[in-house]
mmCIF file of C-alpha atoms in Angstrom:
data_model
loop_
_atom_site.group_PDB
_atom_site.id
_atom_site.type_symbol
_atom_site.label_atom_id
_atom_site.label_comp_id
_atom_site.label_asym_id
_atom_site.label_seq_id
_atom_site.Cartn_x
_atom_site.Cartn_y
_atom_site.Cartn_z
ATOM 1 C CA MET A 1 41.161 -31.110 218.987
ATOM 2 C CA SER A 2 39.462 -27.930 217.818
ATOM 3 C CA THR A 3 42.103 -27.420 215.139
ATOM 4 C CA VAL A 4 41.240 -30.700 213.601
ATOM 5 C CA TYR A 5 37.489 -30.951 213.992
ATOM 6 C CA THR A 6 35.606 -28.265 212.210
ATOM 7 C CA ARG A 7 34.432 -25.504 214.558
ATOM 8 C CA PRO A 8 30.665 -26.406 214.995
ATOM 9 C CA LEU A 9 31.578 -29.941 215.635
ATOM 10 C CA ALA A 10 34.306 -29.042 218.137
ATOM 11 C CA ARG A 11 31.784 -26.849 219.981
ATOM 12 C CA LEU A 12 29.294 -29.665 220.174
ATOM 13 C CA ILE A 13 31.987 -32.042 221.535
ATOM 14 C CA GLU A 14 32.906 -29.388 224.134
ATOM 15 C CA GLN A 15 29.270 -29.078 225.196
ATOM 16 C CA LEU A 16 28.798 -32.798 225.489
ATOM 17 C CA GLN A 17 31.967 -33.191 227.479
ATOM 18 C CA ARG A 18 30.448 -31.031 230.284
ATOM 19 C CA LEU A 19 27.838 -33.671 231.023
ATOM 20 C CA PRO A 20 28.488 -35.982 233.945
ATOM 21 C CA GLY A 21 30.066 -39.300 233.012
ATOM 22 C CA ILE A 22 30.877 -38.156 229.452
ATOM 23 C CA GLY A 23 34.606 -38.000 228.783
ATOM 24 C CA PRO A 24 36.419 -36.719 225.616
ATOM 25 C CA LYS A 25 36.070 -40.049 223.706
ATOM 26 C CA SER A 26 32.437 -40.499 224.561
ATOM 27 C CA ALA A 27 31.689 -36.883 223.691
ATOM 28 C CA GLN A 28 33.362 -37.462 220.271
ATOM 29 C CA ARG A 29 31.436 -40.662 219.633
ATOM 30 C CA LEU A 30 28.151 -39.052 220.606
ATOM 31 C CA ALA A 31 28.733 -35.995 218.446
ATOM 32 C CA LEU A 32 29.693 -38.058 215.413
ATOM 33 C CA HIS A 33 26.698 -40.337 216.019
ATOM 34 C CA LEU A 34 24.417 -37.338 216.164
ATOM 35 C CA LEU A 35 25.750 -35.865 212.916
ATOM 36 C CA LYS A 36 24.663 -39.024 211.162
ATOM 37 C CA ARG A 37 21.071 -38.829 212.418
ATOM 38 C CA PRO A 38 18.309 -37.049 210.482
ATOM 39 C CA GLU A 39 17.854 -33.360 211.228
ATOM 40 C CA SER A 40 14.364 -33.964 212.684
ATOM 41 C CA GLU A 41 15.908 -36.125 215.382
ATOM 42 C CA ILE A 42 18.479 -33.522 216.327
ATOM 43 C CA GLN A 43 15.743 -30.902 216.498
ATOM 44 C CA ALA A 44 13.650 -33.138 218.741
ATOM 45 C CA LEU A 45 16.539 -33.552 221.128
ATOM 46 C CA ALA A 46 17.354 -29.857 221.173
ATOM 47 C CA GLN A 47 13.696 -29.030 221.739
ATOM 48 C CA ALA A 48 13.279 -31.649 224.466
ATOM 49 C CA LEU A 49 16.289 -30.005 226.248
ATOM 50 C CA LEU A 50 14.795 -26.487 226.037
ATOM 51 C CA ASP A 51 11.290 -27.707 226.958
ATOM 52 C CA ALA A 52 12.427 -29.611 229.910
ATOM 53 C CA LYS A 53 14.487 -26.677 231.238
ATOM 54 C CA GLN A 54 11.725 -24.118 230.571
ATOM 55 C CA GLN A 55 8.733 -26.121 231.700
ATOM 56 C CA VAL A 56 9.870 -28.254 234.601
ATOM 57 C CA GLY A 57 9.968 -26.761 238.047
ATOM 58 C CA VAL A 58 9.126 -28.274 241.426
ATOM 59 C CA CYS A 59 5.709 -29.105 242.923
ATOM 60 C CA GLY A 60 4.598 -26.381 245.377
ATOM 61 C CA VAL A 61 3.537 -29.080 247.890
ATOM 62 C CA CYS A 62 6.165 -31.861 247.881
ATOM 63 C CA PHE A 63 9.000 -30.332 245.767
ATOM 64 C CA HIS A 64 9.098 -33.281 243.324
ATOM 65 C CA LEU A 65 9.936 -32.197 239.796
ATOM 66 C CA SER A 66 6.796 -31.067 238.032
ATOM 67 C CA ALA A 67 5.622 -29.061 235.000
ATOM 68 C CA GLU A 68 2.479 -28.138 236.863
ATOM 69 C CA PRO A 69 2.249 -26.063 240.084
ATOM 70 C CA VAL A 70 1.231 -29.231 241.960
ATOM 71 C CA CYS A 71 2.628 -32.590 240.795
ATOM 72 C CA ASP A 72 0.687 -35.678 239.521
ATOM 73 C CA ILE A 73 1.344 -37.552 242.756
ATOM 74 C CA CYS A 74 0.067 -34.816 244.987
ATOM 75 C CA ARG A 75 -3.017 -34.416 242.854
ATOM 76 C CA THR A 76 -3.956 -38.094 242.783
ATOM 77 C CA PRO A 77 -6.998 -38.290 245.006
ATOM 78 C CA THR A 78 -6.635 -42.074 245.697
ATOM 79 C CA ARG A 79 -3.255 -41.662 247.314
ATOM 80 C CA GLU A 80 -3.198 -41.580 251.109
ATOM 81 C CA ASP A 81 -2.893 -38.161 252.687
ATOM 82 C CA SER A 82 -1.913 -39.627 256.024
ATOM 83 C CA VAL A 83 1.614 -40.811 255.123
ATOM 84 C CA ILE A 84 4.503 -38.668 253.800
ATOM 85 C CA CYS A 85 7.673 -40.379 252.522
ATOM 86 C CA VAL A 86 10.654 -38.054 252.821
ATOM 87 C CA VAL A 87 13.468 -38.459 250.286
ATOM 88 C CA ALA A 88 16.575 -36.472 249.382
ATOM 89 C CA ASP A 89 15.985 -36.225 245.603
ATOM 90 C CA SER A 90 13.329 -36.619 242.884
ATOM 91 C CA ARG A 91 15.211 -39.686 241.685
ATOM 92 C CA ASP A 92 14.345 -41.410 244.921
ATOM 93 C CA VAL A 93 10.645 -40.768 244.349
ATOM 94 C CA ILE A 94 10.962 -42.599 241.008
ATOM 95 C CA ALA A 95 12.838 -45.518 242.578
ATOM 96 C CA ILE A 96 10.138 -45.950 245.242
ATOM 97 C CA GLU A 97 7.287 -45.562 242.753
ATOM 98 C CA LYS A 98 8.706 -48.453 240.768
ATOM 99 C CA THR A 99 8.212 -50.813 243.708
ATOM 100 C CA ARG A 100 4.399 -50.165 243.440
ATOM 101 C CA GLU A 101 4.334 -50.767 247.223
ATOM 102 C CA TYR A 102 3.734 -47.228 248.361
ATOM 103 C CA ARG A 103 0.446 -45.356 248.145
ATOM 104 C CA GLY A 104 1.119 -42.279 250.192
ATOM 105 C CA LYS A 105 2.637 -38.871 249.401
ATOM 106 C CA TYR A 106 6.212 -37.705 249.177
ATOM 107 C CA HIS A 107 8.392 -34.823 250.291
ATOM 108 C CA VAL A 108 11.594 -34.111 248.405
ATOM 109 C CA LEU A 109 14.173 -32.356 250.561
ATOM 110 C CA GLY A 110 16.394 -31.356 247.700
ATOM 111 C CA GLY A 111 19.527 -32.779 249.248
ATOM 112 C CA LEU A 112 20.944 -33.880 252.607
ATOM 113 C CA ILE A 113 22.492 -31.972 255.457
ATOM 114 C CA SER A 114 26.203 -31.748 254.703
ATOM 115 C CA PRO A 115 28.260 -29.237 256.666
ATOM 116 C CA MET A 116 31.318 -30.163 254.545
ATOM 117 C CA ASP A 117 29.518 -28.969 251.447
ATOM 118 C CA GLY A 118 28.013 -25.962 253.241
ATOM 119 C CA ILE A 119 24.493 -27.515 253.103
ATOM 120 C CA GLY A 120 22.569 -26.805 256.337
ATOM 121 C CA PRO A 121 18.924 -27.446 257.108
ATOM 122 C CA GLU A 122 17.923 -24.017 255.816
ATOM 123 C CA GLN A 123 19.066 -24.941 252.274
ATOM 124 C CA LEU A 124 16.630 -27.928 252.293
ATOM 125 C CA GLN A 125 12.831 -28.068 252.116
ATOM 126 C CA ILE A 126 12.611 -28.859 255.842
ATOM 127 C CA HIS A 127 10.394 -26.017 256.948
ATOM 128 C CA PRO A 128 7.602 -26.899 254.474
ATOM 129 C CA LEU A 129 7.884 -30.509 255.667
ATOM 130 C CA ILE A 130 7.310 -29.486 259.280
ATOM 131 C CA GLN A 131 4.209 -27.554 258.176
ATOM 132 C CA ARG A 132 2.912 -30.493 256.176
ATOM 133 C CA ALA A 133 3.677 -33.005 258.891
ATOM 134 C CA SER A 134 1.928 -30.977 261.529
ATOM 135 C CA GLN A 135 -1.394 -31.123 259.732
ATOM 136 C CA GLU A 136 -3.907 -33.263 261.662
ATOM 137 C CA ARG A 137 -4.489 -35.806 258.821
ATOM 138 C CA VAL A 138 -0.822 -36.776 258.720
ATOM 139 C CA ILE A 139 -0.198 -39.755 260.954
ATOM 140 C CA GLU A 140 3.199 -41.026 259.784
ATOM 141 C CA VAL A 141 6.342 -39.631 258.174
ATOM 142 C CA ILE A 142 8.638 -42.251 256.573
ATOM 143 C CA LEU A 143 12.237 -41.249 256.206
ATOM 144 C CA ALA A 144 13.582 -42.927 253.017
ATOM 145 C CA ILE A 145 17.065 -41.545 253.145
ATOM 146 C CA ASN A 146 20.347 -43.213 252.181
ATOM 147 C CA PRO A 147 22.313 -44.723 255.071
ATOM 148 C CA SER A 148 25.353 -42.437 254.411
ATOM 149 C CA ILE A 149 26.915 -40.006 256.862
ATOM 150 C CA GLU A 150 24.858 -37.108 255.482
ATOM 151 C CA GLY A 151 21.787 -39.336 255.410
ATOM 152 C CA GLU A 152 22.202 -40.347 259.052
ATOM 153 C CA THR A 153 22.697 -36.671 260.068
ATOM 154 C CA THR A 154 19.570 -35.650 258.171
ATOM 155 C CA THR A 155 17.559 -38.569 259.540
ATOM 156 C CA LEU A 156 18.519 -37.744 263.137
ATOM 157 C CA TYR A 157 17.848 -34.017 262.650
ATOM 158 C CA LEU A 158 14.389 -34.600 261.082
ATOM 159 C CA GLY A 159 13.566 -37.240 263.808
ATOM 160 C CA GLN A 160 14.136 -34.682 266.507
ATOM 161 C CA LEU A 161 11.964 -32.068 264.759
ATOM 162 C CA LEU A 162 9.094 -34.321 263.826
ATOM 163 C CA LYS A 163 8.695 -36.798 266.640
ATOM 164 C CA PRO A 164 6.843 -34.264 268.957
ATOM 165 C CA PHE A 165 3.798 -34.287 266.766
ATOM 166 C CA VAL A 166 3.847 -37.238 264.369
ATOM 167 C CA LYS A 167 4.939 -40.900 264.131
ATOM 168 C CA VAL A 168 8.337 -41.030 262.468
ATOM 169 C CA THR A 169 9.641 -44.186 260.833
ATOM 170 C CA ARG A 170 12.564 -44.908 258.616
ATOM 171 C CA ILE A 171 12.884 -47.565 255.925
ATOM 172 C CA ALA A 172 14.625 -50.740 256.976
ATOM 173 C CA PHE A 173 18.263 -51.349 256.307
ATOM 174 C CA GLY A 174 17.335 -53.780 253.560
ATOM 175 C CA LEU A 175 19.552 -51.670 251.278
ATOM 176 C CA PRO A 176 23.285 -52.241 251.602
ATOM 177 C CA VAL A 177 25.038 -49.622 253.793
ATOM 178 C CA GLY A 178 27.131 -47.295 251.625
ATOM 179 C CA GLY A 179 24.911 -48.157 248.618
ATOM 180 C CA ASP A 180 22.734 -45.635 246.741
ATOM 181 C CA LEU A 181 18.977 -45.791 247.078
ATOM 182 C CA GLU A 182 18.579 -45.066 243.425
ATOM 183 C CA TYR A 183 20.405 -48.240 242.419
ATOM 184 C CA ALA A 184 18.707 -50.658 244.763
ATOM 185 C CA ASP A 185 16.559 -53.251 242.963
ATOM 186 C CA GLU A 186 12.745 -53.059 243.354
ATOM 187 C CA MET A 187 12.618 -56.133 245.702
ATOM 188 C CA THR A 188 15.166 -54.767 248.154
ATOM 189 C CA LEU A 189 13.510 -51.373 248.197
ATOM 190 C CA ALA A 190 10.056 -52.921 248.693
ATOM 191 C CA LYS A 191 11.439 -54.992 251.631
ATOM 192 C CA ALA A 192 13.025 -51.848 253.066
ATOM 193 C CA LEU A 193 9.736 -49.983 252.905
ATOM 194 C CA GLU A 194 7.800 -52.948 254.444
ATOM 195 C CA GLY A 195 10.288 -53.400 257.332
ATOM 196 C CA ARG A 196 10.352 -49.757 258.362
ATOM 197 C CA ARG A 197 10.612 -49.199 262.149
ATOM 198 C CA GLU A 198 9.701 -46.288 264.419
ATOM 199 C CA LEU A 199 12.631 -43.928 265.242
ATOM 200 C CA GLU A 200 13.711 -44.409 268.984
ATOM 201 C CA MET B 1 8.393 -43.890 233.943
ATOM 202 C CA SER B 2 6.396 -41.296 232.045
ATOM 203 C CA THR B 3 3.556 -41.480 234.586
ATOM 204 C CA VAL B 4 5.920 -40.521 237.347
ATOM 205 C CA TYR B 5 8.200 -37.980 235.737
ATOM 206 C CA THR B 6 6.434 -34.964 234.469
ATOM 207 C CA ARG B 7 5.934 -35.039 230.679
ATOM 208 C CA PRO B 8 8.701 -32.657 229.415
ATOM 209 C CA LEU B 9 11.251 -34.421 231.577
ATOM 210 C CA ALA B 10 10.076 -37.892 230.446
ATOM 211 C CA ARG B 11 10.448 -36.703 226.843
ATOM 212 C CA LEU B 12 14.006 -35.482 227.503
ATOM 213 C CA ILE B 13 14.893 -38.864 229.114
ATOM 214 C CA GLU B 14 13.452 -40.641 226.106
ATOM 215 C CA GLN B 15 15.553 -38.540 223.712
ATOM 216 C CA LEU B 16 18.757 -39.038 225.718
ATOM 217 C CA GLN B 17 18.172 -42.813 225.782
ATOM 218 C CA ARG B 18 18.379 -42.969 222.000
ATOM 219 C CA LEU B 19 22.088 -41.961 222.212
ATOM 220 C CA PRO B 20 24.641 -44.776 221.881
ATOM 221 C CA GLY B 21 25.919 -45.992 225.201
ATOM 222 C CA ILE B 22 23.244 -44.204 227.235
ATOM 223 C CA GLY B 23 20.914 -46.523 229.116
ATOM 224 C CA PRO B 24 17.746 -45.611 231.052
ATOM 225 C CA LYS B 25 19.629 -44.891 234.306
ATOM 226 C CA SER B 26 22.260 -42.762 232.587
ATOM 227 C CA ALA B 27 19.565 -40.880 230.640
ATOM 228 C CA GLN B 28 17.718 -40.104 233.892
ATOM 229 C CA ARG B 29 20.906 -38.874 235.584
ATOM 230 C CA LEU B 30 21.853 -36.725 232.627
ATOM 231 C CA ALA B 31 18.345 -35.211 232.450
ATOM 232 C CA LEU B 32 18.172 -34.410 236.123
ATOM 233 C CA HIS B 33 21.698 -33.004 235.939
ATOM 234 C CA LEU B 34 20.656 -30.823 232.995
ATOM 235 C CA LEU B 35 17.647 -29.510 234.842
ATOM 236 C CA LYS B 36 19.890 -28.134 237.526
ATOM 237 C CA ARG B 37 22.150 -26.211 235.147
ATOM 238 C CA PRO B 38 21.500 -22.557 234.260
ATOM 239 C CA GLU B 39 19.236 -21.988 231.259
ATOM 240 C CA SER B 40 22.043 -20.377 229.291
ATOM 241 C CA GLU B 41 23.995 -23.623 229.450
ATOM 242 C CA ILE B 42 21.051 -25.670 228.155
ATOM 243 C CA GLN B 43 20.588 -23.228 225.301
ATOM 244 C CA ALA B 44 24.250 -23.437 224.457
ATOM 245 C CA LEU B 45 23.967 -27.243 224.282
ATOM 246 C CA ALA B 46 20.819 -27.099 222.204
ATOM 247 C CA GLN B 47 22.312 -24.536 219.894
ATOM 248 C CA ALA B 48 25.565 -26.535 219.450
ATOM 249 C CA LEU B 49 23.484 -29.540 218.473
ATOM 250 C CA LEU B 50 21.496 -27.611 215.817
ATOM 251 C CA ASP B 51 24.602 -25.783 214.548
ATOM 252 C CA ALA B 52 26.657 -28.882 214.234
ATOM 253 C CA LYS B 53 23.885 -30.673 212.284
ATOM 254 C CA GLN B 54 23.183 -27.731 210.020
ATOM 255 C CA GLN B 55 26.677 -26.543 209.338
ATOM 256 C CA VAL B 56 28.811 -29.675 209.252
ATOM 257 C CA GLY B 57 29.005 -31.616 206.022
ATOM 258 C CA VAL B 58 31.958 -33.340 204.327
ATOM 259 C CA CYS B 59 34.941 -31.884 202.559
ATOM 260 C CA GLY B 60 34.423 -32.095 198.771
ATOM 261 C CA VAL B 61 38.029 -33.403 198.362
ATOM 262 C CA CYS B 62 38.709 -35.855 201.144
ATOM 263 C CA PHE B 63 35.250 -36.345 202.728
ATOM 264 C CA HIS B 64 36.470 -35.552 206.217
ATOM 265 C CA LEU B 65 33.813 -33.756 208.286
ATOM 266 C CA SER B 66 33.915 -30.086 207.493
ATOM 267 C CA ALA B 67 31.840 -26.886 207.847
ATOM 268 C CA GLU B 68 33.527 -25.466 204.657
ATOM 269 C CA PRO B 69 33.334 -26.882 201.086
ATOM 270 C CA VAL B 70 36.985 -27.924 201.514
ATOM 271 C CA CYS B 71 38.265 -28.894 204.915
ATOM 272 C CA ASP B 72 41.159 -27.235 206.942
ATOM 273 C CA ILE B 73 43.519 -30.174 206.241
ATOM 274 C CA CYS B 74 43.042 -30.070 202.444
ATOM 275 C CA ARG B 75 43.500 -26.284 202.491
ATOM 276 C CA THR B 76 46.719 -26.320 204.451
ATOM 277 C CA PRO B 77 49.347 -25.536 201.838
ATOM 278 C CA THR B 78 52.267 -26.897 203.904
ATOM 279 C CA ARG B 79 50.830 -30.406 203.901
ATOM 280 C CA GLU B 80 52.257 -32.801 201.349
ATOM 281 C CA ASP B 81 50.083 -33.329 198.263
ATOM 282 C CA SER B 82 52.012 -36.482 197.290
ATOM 283 C CA VAL B 83 50.712 -38.810 200.068
ATOM 284 C CA ILE B 84 47.086 -39.740 200.733
ATOM 285 C CA CYS B 85 46.219 -41.607 203.848
ATOM 286 C CA VAL B 86 42.949 -43.593 203.453
ATOM 287 C CA VAL B 87 40.808 -44.152 206.561
ATOM 288 C CA ALA B 88 37.297 -45.579 207.148
ATOM 289 C CA ASP B 89 35.977 -42.743 209.266
ATOM 290 C CA SER B 90 36.560 -39.116 210.308
ATOM 291 C CA ARG B 91 37.452 -40.365 213.813
ATOM 292 C CA ASP B 92 40.479 -42.049 212.353
ATOM 293 C CA VAL B 93 41.712 -38.759 210.868
ATOM 294 C CA ILE B 94 41.628 -37.261 214.353
ATOM 295 C CA ALA B 95 43.432 -40.257 215.903
ATOM 296 C CA ILE B 96 46.241 -40.008 213.315
ATOM 297 C CA GLU B 97 46.429 -36.180 213.596
ATOM 298 C CA LYS B 98 47.107 -36.602 217.313
ATOM 299 C CA THR B 99 50.359 -38.544 216.602
ATOM 300 C CA ARG B 100 51.764 -35.352 214.898
ATOM 301 C CA GLU B 101 53.677 -37.804 212.696
ATOM 302 C CA TYR B 102 51.781 -37.382 209.465
ATOM 303 C CA ARG B 103 52.032 -34.358 207.162
ATOM 304 C CA GLY B 104 50.164 -35.630 204.056
ATOM 305 C CA LYS B 105 46.467 -35.520 203.066
ATOM 306 C CA TYR B 106 43.616 -37.852 203.943
ATOM 307 C CA HIS B 107 40.781 -39.650 202.258
ATOM 308 C CA VAL B 108 37.754 -40.763 204.272
ATOM 309 C CA LEU B 109 35.918 -43.757 202.807
ATOM 310 C CA GLY B 110 32.847 -43.380 205.005
ATOM 311 C CA GLY B 111 32.942 -47.061 206.101
ATOM 312 C CA LEU B 112 34.348 -50.347 205.085
ATOM 313 C CA ILE B 113 33.157 -52.966 202.509
ATOM 314 C CA SER B 114 30.820 -55.248 204.429
ATOM 315 C CA PRO B 115 28.576 -57.582 202.312
ATOM 316 C CA MET B 116 26.846 -58.692 205.533
ATOM 317 C CA ASP B 117 25.652 -55.143 206.139
ATOM 318 C CA GLY B 118 24.937 -54.494 202.481
ATOM 319 C CA ILE B 119 27.825 -52.146 202.131
ATOM 320 C CA GLY B 120 29.562 -52.551 198.792
ATOM 321 C CA PRO B 121 32.380 -50.381 197.170
ATOM 322 C CA GLU B 122 29.750 -48.193 195.542
ATOM 323 C CA GLN B 123 28.464 -46.997 198.926
ATOM 324 C CA LEU B 124 31.947 -45.756 199.879
ATOM 325 C CA GLN B 125 34.046 -42.870 198.540
ATOM 326 C CA ILE B 126 36.241 -45.150 196.452
ATOM 327 C CA HIS B 127 35.638 -43.645 193.031
ATOM 328 C CA PRO B 128 36.840 -40.166 194.168
ATOM 329 C CA LEU B 129 39.832 -41.833 195.803
ATOM 330 C CA ILE B 130 40.863 -43.460 192.454
ATOM 331 C CA GLN B 131 40.523 -40.100 190.763
ATOM 332 C CA ARG B 132 42.687 -38.386 193.424
ATOM 333 C CA ALA B 133 45.270 -41.180 193.442
ATOM 334 C CA SER B 134 45.669 -41.146 189.653
ATOM 335 C CA GLN B 135 46.828 -37.505 189.680
ATOM 336 C CA GLU B 136 50.482 -37.265 188.753
ATOM 337 C CA ARG B 137 51.601 -35.532 191.999
ATOM 338 C CA VAL B 138 50.397 -38.430 194.178
ATOM 339 C CA ILE B 139 53.206 -40.905 194.790
ATOM 340 C CA GLU B 140 51.906 -42.959 197.742
ATOM 341 C CA VAL B 141 48.557 -44.031 199.116
ATOM 342 C CA ILE B 142 48.734 -45.294 202.720
ATOM 343 C CA LEU B 143 45.907 -47.580 203.793
ATOM 344 C CA ALA B 144 45.234 -46.911 207.507
ATOM 345 C CA ILE B 145 42.373 -49.343 207.991
ATOM 346 C CA ASN B 146 41.513 -51.482 211.014
ATOM 347 C CA PRO B 147 42.723 -55.172 210.701
ATOM 348 C CA SER B 148 39.136 -56.504 210.981
ATOM 349 C CA ILE B 149 37.482 -58.752 208.421
ATOM 350 C CA GLU B 150 35.839 -55.778 206.717
ATOM 351 C CA GLY B 151 39.080 -53.896 206.968
ATOM 352 C CA GLU B 152 41.077 -56.645 205.273
ATOM 353 C CA THR B 153 38.445 -56.971 202.533
ATOM 354 C CA THR B 154 38.576 -53.263 201.847
ATOM 355 C CA THR B 155 42.396 -53.160 201.973
ATOM 356 C CA LEU B 156 42.702 -55.950 199.479
ATOM 357 C CA TYR B 157 40.062 -54.352 197.210
ATOM 358 C CA LEU B 158 41.702 -50.961 197.267
ATOM 359 C CA GLY B 159 45.157 -52.518 196.738
ATOM 360 C CA GLN B 160 44.003 -54.188 193.537
ATOM 361 C CA LEU B 161 42.454 -50.957 192.240
ATOM 362 C CA LEU B 162 45.302 -48.613 193.150
ATOM 363 C CA LYS B 163 48.463 -50.598 192.585
ATOM 364 C CA PRO B 164 48.482 -50.179 188.789
ATOM 365 C CA PHE B 165 49.241 -46.471 189.063
ATOM 366 C CA VAL B 166 50.511 -45.544 192.551
ATOM 367 C CA LYS B 167 52.635 -46.982 195.318
ATOM 368 C CA VAL B 168 50.236 -48.463 197.925
ATOM 369 C CA THR B 169 51.335 -49.112 201.552
ATOM 370 C CA ARG B 170 49.433 -50.014 204.603
ATOM 371 C CA ILE B 171 50.175 -49.084 208.268
ATOM 372 C CA ALA B 172 52.123 -51.688 210.171
ATOM 373 C CA PHE B 173 50.399 -54.081 212.537
ATOM 374 C CA GLY B 174 51.660 -52.174 215.545
ATOM 375 C CA LEU B 175 48.006 -51.955 216.590
ATOM 376 C CA PRO B 176 46.591 -55.030 218.232
ATOM 377 C CA VAL B 177 44.584 -57.206 215.815
ATOM 378 C CA GLY B 178 40.859 -57.011 216.634
ATOM 379 C CA GLY B 179 41.469 -53.623 218.288
ATOM 380 C CA ASP B 180 40.018 -50.327 217.140
ATOM 381 C CA LEU B 181 42.189 -47.729 215.420
ATOM 382 C CA GLU B 182 40.448 -45.026 217.277
ATOM 383 C CA TYR B 183 41.432 -46.368 220.672
ATOM 384 C CA ALA B 184 45.090 -47.027 219.998
ATOM 385 C CA ASP B 185 47.514 -44.764 221.900
ATOM 386 C CA GLU B 186 49.475 -42.137 220.085
ATOM 387 C CA MET B 187 52.813 -44.071 220.296
ATOM 388 C CA THR B 188 51.378 -47.291 218.850
ATOM 389 C CA LEU B 189 49.730 -45.421 216.028
ATOM 390 C CA ALA B 190 52.892 -43.400 215.279
ATOM 391 C CA LYS B 191 54.837 -46.687 215.129
ATOM 392 C CA ALA B 192 52.302 -48.236 212.837
ATOM 393 C CA LEU B 193 52.601 -45.265 210.507
ATOM 394 C CA GLU B 194 56.368 -45.361 210.557
ATOM 395 C CA GLY B 195 56.604 -49.100 209.911
ATOM 396 C CA ARG B 196 54.176 -49.135 206.957
ATOM 397 C CA ARG B 197 55.118 -51.601 204.198
ATOM 398 C CA GLU B 198 54.268 -51.827 200.491
ATOM 399 C CA LEU B 199 51.315 -54.052 199.605
ATOM 400 C CA GLU B 200 52.572 -57.239 197.915
#
């Protein structure tokens, strides 16, 4: 393809093809679309890419994505300090926030325990979670983790660690087993939060 | 969403959502994927965007996308000067080049006549095509234009203009009517080129 498309265009197509879910045809369509846009728009996109990469890190408390040392959610004084909702990924925080049903704090693990992929508990933000959960003001930890094999493993592992000193619940199986938390609709997610039960 | 995602990330998601075929969920997935990549990769993508926009224009002869004043295809001395293949868009050049069946030159119109969208012949590169086609060395103009309503209109219009001084053919209807030239497979396109017939 590079012998037909002029070099800078071929390079852009190559770069776009590295993105998840973008195949050769989509990359070509996107690149040709972008060439037709005004230069200011391309600069805005390029700048947004660089800014996001340079400015966004994780919250020092809950490990949600944040441009500040402590994220907006952790800094909101009206949110309950007594409940921590544990999720695998920042996307799950967004999904739960959209239900508008939850007023506590979060803890983002950064993944799930998956021996097959070489991800053990030490690769996840589990130690900081234990520290947070052992503070006196914390009365409940909600595990909002996908019901996949890795999710079940992680849920069981965290349950064992946390139950000695805090109430541990998990969201109800309102979401379809094998489904992805991120893609559940707001109603289902809200039901799942509401119907949470204590880990036996 | 912007109140939950940190500002630079929300901005990147907004920017990605402007792209064709990228909805809010895809934009979010792409943005979070990009944040996990090394900074060098993000810089390469941003640079490729800026370079493509700044360096890629159109060929002064055939109007195919090009970083040079005259494109690679027009500059290739082994390609036949006697045949010009007329297409709507640069993507169609790529599609035909992939068949490896065509050794002539191209002419990119930059669209199709579409009164509904306010696109008349004067918005397209038709005048330069007439000039090229009236040169003595040109013996055939192949119209490789989608069999849509706009495509038929453009084909008829170009036929009337060109037939007085050059042989005008169009690619065979090997491609399914209502389909898109860009998405035809190489075999079908090659057949369509091979079976071209003179415009009555």
